[in-house]
Amino acid sequence: DVPDGLRISVLDVAAGGSTPALPVEAGGAYAVVVDGALVADGASAQPGAHRWLGEGEVLEAGAGPDGARVAVLQFPRRSVAPA
């Protein structure tokens, strides 16, 4: 993490485990399944699947039977140009 909110995280989740509660701050984030599968709300997300998480949302999902690797790409805070 840096003061402007930019963050890149890679989460390795064991088979049958859950992602740690990772709150999204700053300008929102994409969560991308890199390997394995994530399961949430009865649906499975395979490698290449991605989801937008807005500021204040929390990434919460379970890993499939082979576990999962997830990249979380958080955008920095928007700066407002002086008028």
CSV table of N, CA, C and O in Angstrom, one decimal:
chain,number,residue,atom,x,y,z
A,1,ASP,N,0.8,-1.2,0.0
A,1,ASP,CA,0.0,0.0,0.0
A,1,ASP,C,0.9,1.3,0.0
A,1,ASP,O,1.9,1.3,0.6
A,2,VAL,N,0.4,2.3,-0.7
A,2,VAL,CA,1.1,3.6,-0.7
A,2,VAL,C,0.0,4.6,-0.3
A,2,VAL,O,-1.2,4.3,-0.4
A,3,PRO,N,0.4,5.8,0.1
A,3,PRO,CA,-0.5,6.8,0.5
A,3,PRO,C,-1.7,7.1,-0.5
A,3,PRO,O,-2.7,7.5,0.0
A,4,ASP,N,-1.4,7.0,-1.8
A,4,ASP,CA,-2.5,7.3,-2.7
A,4,ASP,C,-3.5,6.2,-2.9
A,4,ASP,O,-4.5,6.3,-3.6
A,5,GLY,N,-3.3,5.1,-2.2
A,5,GLY,CA,-4.2,4.0,-2.3
A,5,GLY,C,-3.9,2.9,-3.3
A,5,GLY,O,-4.6,1.8,-3.3
A,6,LEU,N,-2.9,3.1,-4.1
A,6,LEU,CA,-2.5,2.0,-5.1
A,6,LEU,C,-2.1,0.8,-4.4
A,6,LEU,O,-1.3,0.8,-3.4
A,7,ARG,N,-2.7,-0.4,-4.8
A,7,ARG,CA,-2.3,-1.6,-4.1
A,7,ARG,C,-2.4,-2.8,-5.1
A,7,ARG,O,-3.4,-2.9,-5.9
A,8,ILE,N,-1.4,-3.7,-5.1
A,8,ILE,CA,-1.5,-4.9,-5.9
A,8,ILE,C,-1.2,-6.0,-4.9
A,8,ILE,O,-0.2,-6.0,-4.3
A,9,SER,N,-2.2,-6.9,-4.8
A,9,SER,CA,-2.0,-8.0,-3.9
A,9,SER,C,-2.3,-9.3,-4.6
A,9,SER,O,-3.1,-9.4,-5.5
A,10,VAL,N,-1.6,-10.4,-4.2
A,10,VAL,CA,-1.8,-11.7,-4.8
A,10,VAL,C,-2.1,-12.6,-3.6
A,10,VAL,O,-1.4,-12.7,-2.6
A,11,LEU,N,-3.3,-13.2,-3.7
A,11,LEU,CA,-3.8,-14.1,-2.6
A,11,LEU,C,-3.7,-15.5,-3.0
A,11,LEU,O,-4.3,-15.9,-4.1
A,12,ASP,N,-3.1,-16.4,-2.3
A,12,ASP,CA,-3.2,-17.8,-2.5
A,12,ASP,C,-4.1,-18.4,-1.5
A,12,ASP,O,-3.9,-18.3,-0.2
A,13,VAL,N,-5.2,-19.1,-1.9
A,13,VAL,CA,-6.2,-19.6,-1.1
A,13,VAL,C,-6.2,-21.1,-1.2
A,13,VAL,O,-6.3,-21.7,-2.3
A,14,ALA,N,-6.1,-21.8,-0.1
A,14,ALA,CA,-6.0,-23.3,0.0
A,14,ALA,C,-7.4,-23.8,-0.5
A,14,ALA,O,-8.4,-23.2,-0.3
A,15,ALA,N,-7.3,-25.1,-1.0
A,15,ALA,CA,-8.5,-25.8,-1.4
A,15,ALA,C,-9.6,-25.7,-0.3
A,15,ALA,O,-9.3,-26.1,0.8
A,16,GLY,N,-10.8,-25.3,-0.6
A,16,GLY,CA,-11.8,-25.3,0.3
A,16,GLY,C,-11.8,-24.1,1.3
A,16,GLY,O,-12.7,-23.9,2.1
A,17,GLY,N,-10.7,-23.3,1.2
A,17,GLY,CA,-10.5,-22.2,2.1
A,17,GLY,C,-11.3,-21.0,1.6
A,17,GLY,O,-12.0,-21.0,0.6
A,18,SER,N,-11.1,-19.9,2.3
A,18,SER,CA,-11.8,-18.6,1.9
A,18,SER,C,-10.7,-17.5,1.8
A,18,SER,O,-9.7,-17.5,2.5
A,19,THR,N,-11.0,-16.5,1.0
A,19,THR,CA,-10.2,-15.4,0.9
A,19,THR,C,-10.2,-14.6,2.2
A,19,THR,O,-11.3,-14.6,2.9
A,20,PRO,N,-9.1,-14.0,2.6
A,20,PRO,CA,-9.2,-13.1,3.8
A,20,PRO,C,-10.1,-12.0,3.5
A,20,PRO,O,-10.2,-11.6,2.3
A,21,ALA,N,-10.8,-11.4,4.5
A,21,ALA,CA,-11.7,-10.2,4.2
A,21,ALA,C,-10.7,-9.1,3.8
A,21,ALA,O,-9.9,-8.6,4.6
A,22,LEU,N,-10.8,-8.7,2.5
A,22,LEU,CA,-9.9,-7.7,2.0
A,22,LEU,C,-10.8,-6.5,1.6
A,22,LEU,O,-11.4,-6.5,0.5
A,23,PRO,N,-10.9,-5.5,2.4
A,23,PRO,CA,-11.7,-4.3,2.1
A,23,PRO,C,-11.0,-3.5,0.9
A,23,PRO,O,-9.8,-3.3,0.9
A,24,VAL,N,-11.8,-3.0,0.0
A,24,VAL,CA,-11.3,-2.2,-1.1
A,24,VAL,C,-11.4,-0.7,-0.6
A,24,VAL,O,-12.5,-0.3,-0.1
A,25,GLU,N,-10.3,0.0,-0.8
A,25,GLU,CA,-10.3,1.4,-0.5
A,25,GLU,C,-10.0,2.2,-1.8
A,25,GLU,O,-10.0,1.6,-2.9
A,26,ALA,N,-9.8,3.4,-1.7
A,26,ALA,CA,-9.4,4.3,-2.8
A,26,ALA,C,-10.3,4.2,-4.0
A,26,ALA,O,-11.5,4.4,-3.8
A,27,GLY,N,-9.8,4.0,-5.2
A,27,GLY,CA,-10.6,4.1,-6.4
A,27,GLY,C,-11.2,2.8,-6.9
A,27,GLY,O,-11.5,2.7,-8.1
A,28,GLY,N,-11.4,1.8,-6.0
A,28,GLY,CA,-12.0,0.6,-6.5
A,28,GLY,C,-10.9,-0.4,-6.9
A,28,GLY,O,-9.7,0.0,-7.0
A,29,ALA,N,-11.3,-1.6,-7.2
A,29,ALA,CA,-10.3,-2.6,-7.6
A,29,ALA,C,-10.9,-3.7,-8.4
A,29,ALA,O,-12.1,-3.9,-8.4
A,30,TYR,N,-10.1,-4.4,-9.2
A,30,TYR,CA,-10.5,-5.6,-9.9
A,30,TYR,C,-9.9,-6.7,-9.2
A,30,TYR,O,-8.7,-6.7,-8.8
A,31,ALA,N,-10.6,-7.8,-9.0
A,31,ALA,CA,-10.2,-9.1,-8.5
A,31,ALA,C,-10.2,-10.0,-9.7
A,31,ALA,O,-11.2,-10.2,-10.3
A,32,VAL,N,-9.0,-10.6,-10.0
A,32,VAL,CA,-8.8,-11.5,-11.1
A,32,VAL,C,-8.4,-12.9,-10.7
A,32,VAL,O,-7.4,-13.0,-10.0
A,33,VAL,N,-9.1,-13.9,-11.1
A,33,VAL,CA,-8.7,-15.3,-10.8
A,33,VAL,C,-7.5,-15.6,-11.8
A,33,VAL,O,-7.7,-15.6,-13.0
A,34,VAL,N,-6.4,-15.9,-11.2
A,34,VAL,CA,-5.2,-16.2,-11.9
A,34,VAL,C,-5.0,-17.8,-12.1
A,34,VAL,O,-4.6,-18.2,-13.2
A,35,ASP,N,-5.4,-18.5,-11.1
A,35,ASP,CA,-5.3,-20.0,-11.1
A,35,ASP,C,-6.3,-20.6,-10.2
A,35,ASP,O,-6.8,-19.9,-9.2
A,36,GLY,N,-6.7,-21.8,-10.5
A,36,GLY,CA,-7.7,-22.5,-9.7
A,36,GLY,C,-9.1,-21.9,-9.9
A,36,GLY,O,-9.4,-21.5,-11.0
A,37,ALA,N,-9.9,-21.8,-8.9
A,37,ALA,CA,-11.3,-21.3,-9.0
A,37,ALA,C,-11.7,-20.7,-7.7
A,37,ALA,O,-11.3,-21.1,-6.6
A,38,LEU,N,-12.6,-19.7,-7.8
A,38,LEU,CA,-13.2,-19.1,-6.7
A,38,LEU,C,-14.7,-19.4,-6.8
A,38,LEU,O,-15.3,-19.5,-7.9
A,39,VAL,N,-15.4,-19.6,-5.6
A,39,VAL,CA,-16.8,-19.9,-5.6
A,39,VAL,C,-17.5,-18.8,-4.7
A,39,VAL,O,-17.0,-18.6,-3.6
A,40,ALA,N,-18.5,-18.2,-5.2
A,40,ALA,CA,-19.3,-17.2,-4.5
A,40,ALA,C,-20.7,-17.3,-5.0
A,40,ALA,O,-20.9,-17.3,-6.2
A,41,ASP,N,-21.6,-17.2,-4.0
A,41,ASP,CA,-23.1,-17.2,-4.4
A,41,ASP,C,-23.4,-18.4,-5.3
A,41,ASP,O,-24.2,-18.2,-6.2
A,42,GLY,N,-22.8,-19.5,-5.1
A,42,GLY,CA,-23.1,-20.7,-5.9
A,42,GLY,C,-22.5,-20.7,-7.3
A,42,GLY,O,-22.7,-21.7,-8.1
A,43,ALA,N,-21.8,-19.7,-7.7
A,43,ALA,CA,-21.2,-19.7,-9.0
A,43,ALA,C,-19.7,-19.8,-8.9
A,43,ALA,O,-19.1,-19.4,-7.9
A,44,SER,N,-19.1,-20.5,-9.9
A,44,SER,CA,-17.6,-20.7,-9.9
A,44,SER,C,-17.0,-19.8,-10.9
A,44,SER,O,-17.4,-19.6,-12.0
A,45,ALA,N,-15.9,-19.1,-10.5
A,45,ALA,CA,-15.1,-18.3,-11.4
A,45,ALA,C,-13.8,-18.9,-11.7
A,45,ALA,O,-13.0,-19.2,-10.8
A,46,GLN,N,-13.5,-19.1,-13.0
A,46,GLN,CA,-12.3,-19.8,-13.4
A,46,GLN,C,-11.2,-18.8,-13.8
A,46,GLN,O,-11.5,-17.6,-13.8
A,47,PRO,N,-10.0,-19.3,-14.1
A,47,PRO,CA,-8.9,-18.3,-14.5
A,47,PRO,C,-9.3,-17.4,-15.6
A,47,PRO,O,-10.0,-17.8,-16.6
A,48,GLY,N,-9.0,-16.1,-15.4
A,48,GLY,CA,-9.4,-15.1,-16.3
A,48,GLY,C,-10.6,-14.3,-15.9
A,48,GLY,O,-10.9,-13.2,-16.4
A,49,ALA,N,-11.4,-14.9,-15.1
A,49,ALA,CA,-12.6,-14.3,-14.6
A,49,ALA,C,-12.2,-13.1,-13.7
A,49,ALA,O,-11.2,-13.1,-13.0
A,50,HIS,N,-13.0,-12.0,-13.8
A,50,HIS,CA,-12.7,-10.8,-13.0
A,50,HIS,C,-13.9,-10.2,-12.5
A,50,HIS,O,-15.0,-10.4,-13.1
A,51,ARG,N,-13.8,-9.4,-11.4
A,51,ARG,CA,-14.9,-8.8,-10.8
A,51,ARG,C,-14.5,-7.4,-10.3
A,51,ARG,O,-13.4,-7.2,-9.8
A,52,TRP,N,-15.3,-6.4,-10.6
A,52,TRP,CA,-15.1,-5.0,-10.1
A,52,TRP,C,-15.6,-4.9,-8.7
A,52,TRP,O,-16.7,-5.4,-8.4
A,53,LEU,N,-14.8,-4.3,-7.8
A,53,LEU,CA,-15.2,-4.1,-6.4
A,53,LEU,C,-15.1,-2.6,-6.2
A,53,LEU,O,-14.0,-2.0,-6.4
A,54,GLY,N,-16.2,-2.0,-5.8
A,54,GLY,CA,-16.1,-0.5,-5.6
A,54,GLY,C,-15.6,-0.2,-4.2
A,54,GLY,O,-15.4,-1.1,-3.3
A,55,GLU,N,-15.2,1.0,-4.0
A,55,GLU,CA,-14.7,1.5,-2.7
A,55,GLU,C,-15.7,1.0,-1.6
A,55,GLU,O,-16.9,1.2,-1.7
A,56,GLY,N,-15.1,0.4,-0.5
A,56,GLY,CA,-15.9,0.0,0.6
A,56,GLY,C,-16.4,-1.5,0.5
A,56,GLY,O,-16.8,-2.0,1.5
A,57,GLU,N,-16.4,-2.1,-0.7
A,57,GLU,CA,-16.8,-3.5,-0.8
A,57,GLU,C,-15.6,-4.3,-0.3
A,57,GLU,O,-14.5,-3.9,-0.2
A,58,VAL,N,-16.0,-5.6,0.0
A,58,VAL,CA,-15.0,-6.5,0.6
A,58,VAL,C,-15.0,-7.8,-0.3
A,58,VAL,O,-16.1,-8.3,-0.6
A,59,LEU,N,-13.8,-8.2,-0.7
A,59,LEU,CA,-13.7,-9.5,-1.4
A,59,LEU,C,-13.9,-10.6,-0.5
A,59,LEU,O,-13.1,-10.8,0.5
A,60,GLU,N,-14.9,-11.4,-0.7
A,60,GLU,CA,-15.2,-12.6,0.1
A,60,GLU,C,-15.6,-13.7,-0.8
A,60,GLU,O,-16.6,-13.6,-1.5
A,61,ALA,N,-14.8,-14.8,-0.9
A,61,ALA,CA,-15.1,-15.9,-1.7
A,61,ALA,C,-14.4,-17.1,-1.2
A,61,ALA,O,-13.4,-17.0,-0.5
A,62,GLY,N,-14.9,-18.3,-1.6
A,62,GLY,CA,-14.2,-19.5,-1.2
A,62,GLY,C,-13.4,-20.1,-2.4
A,62,GLY,O,-13.7,-19.7,-3.6
A,63,ALA,N,-12.5,-20.9,-2.1
A,63,ALA,CA,-11.6,-21.5,-3.2
A,63,ALA,C,-12.3,-22.8,-3.6
A,63,ALA,O,-12.9,-23.5,-2.8
A,64,GLY,N,-12.1,-23.2,-4.9
A,64,GLY,CA,-12.5,-24.5,-5.4
A,64,GLY,C,-11.7,-25.6,-4.8
A,64,GLY,O,-10.8,-25.4,-4.0
A,65,PRO,N,-11.9,-26.8,-5.3
A,65,PRO,CA,-11.2,-28.0,-4.8
A,65,PRO,C,-9.7,-28.0,-5.1
A,65,PRO,O,-9.0,-28.7,-4.4
A,66,ASP,N,-9.2,-27.2,-6.0
A,66,ASP,CA,-7.8,-27.1,-6.3
A,66,ASP,C,-7.2,-25.8,-5.7
A,66,ASP,O,-6.1,-25.5,-6.0
A,67,GLY,N,-7.9,-25.1,-4.9
A,67,GLY,CA,-7.5,-23.8,-4.4
A,67,GLY,C,-7.6,-22.7,-5.4
A,67,GLY,O,-8.3,-22.9,-6.4
A,68,ALA,N,-7.0,-21.6,-5.1
A,68,ALA,CA,-7.2,-20.4,-6.0
A,68,ALA,C,-6.0,-19.4,-5.8
A,68,ALA,O,-5.5,-19.3,-4.7
A,69,ARG,N,-5.6,-18.8,-6.8
A,69,ARG,CA,-4.7,-17.6,-6.8
A,69,ARG,C,-5.5,-16.5,-7.4
A,69,ARG,O,-6.0,-16.6,-8.5
A,70,VAL,N,-5.5,-15.4,-6.6
A,70,VAL,CA,-6.3,-14.2,-7.0
A,70,VAL,C,-5.4,-13.0,-7.0
A,70,VAL,O,-4.7,-12.7,-6.0
A,71,ALA,N,-5.4,-12.2,-8.0
A,71,ALA,CA,-4.7,-10.9,-8.0
A,71,ALA,C,-5.8,-9.8,-7.8
A,71,ALA,O,-6.9,-9.8,-8.4
A,72,VAL,N,-5.5,-8.9,-6.8
A,72,VAL,CA,-6.3,-7.8,-6.5
A,72,VAL,C,-5.6,-6.5,-7.0
A,72,VAL,O,-4.5,-6.2,-6.4
A,73,LEU,N,-6.1,-5.8,-7.9
A,73,LEU,CA,-5.5,-4.6,-8.5
A,73,LEU,C,-6.3,-3.4,-8.1
A,73,LEU,O,-7.4,-3.1,-8.7
A,74,GLN,N,-5.9,-2.7,-7.1
A,74,GLN,CA,-6.6,-1.5,-6.5
A,74,GLN,C,-6.1,-0.2,-7.1
A,74,GLN,O,-4.9,0.0,-7.2
A,75,PHE,N,-7.0,0.6,-7.6
A,75,PHE,CA,-6.7,1.8,-8.2
A,75,PHE,C,-6.4,2.9,-7.1
A,75,PHE,O,-7.0,2.9,-6.1
A,76,PRO,N,-5.6,3.9,-7.5
A,76,PRO,CA,-5.3,5.0,-6.5
A,76,PRO,C,-6.6,5.9,-6.4
A,76,PRO,O,-7.5,5.8,-7.2
A,77,ARG,N,-6.6,6.7,-5.3
A,77,ARG,CA,-7.6,7.7,-5.1
A,77,ARG,C,-7.6,8.7,-6.3
A,77,ARG,O,-6.6,9.0,-6.8
A,78,ARG,N,-8.8,9.1,-6.7
A,78,ARG,CA,-8.9,10.1,-7.7
A,78,ARG,C,-8.4,11.5,-7.1
A,78,ARG,O,-8.9,11.8,-6.0
A,79,SER,N,-7.6,12.1,-7.8
A,79,SER,CA,-7.2,13.5,-7.3
A,79,SER,C,-8.1,14.5,-8.1
A,79,SER,O,-8.4,14.3,-9.2
A,80,VAL,N,-8.4,15.5,-7.4
A,80,VAL,CA,-9.3,16.6,-8.0
A,80,VAL,C,-8.4,17.7,-8.4
A,80,VAL,O,-7.6,18.2,-7.6
A,81,ALA,N,-8.4,18.1,-9.7
A,81,ALA,CA,-7.6,19.2,-10.1
A,81,ALA,C,-8.1,20.5,-9.6
A,81,ALA,O,-9.3,20.7,-9.5
A,82,PRO,N,-7.2,21.4,-9.2
A,82,PRO,CA,-7.7,22.7,-8.7
A,82,PRO,C,-8.4,23.4,-9.8
A,82,PRO,O,-8.1,23.4,-11.0
A,83,ALA,N,-9.4,24.2,-9.4
A,83,ALA,CA,-10.2,25.0,-10.3
A,83,ALA,C,-9.5,26.2,-10.7
A,83,ALA,O,-8.7,26.8,-10.1
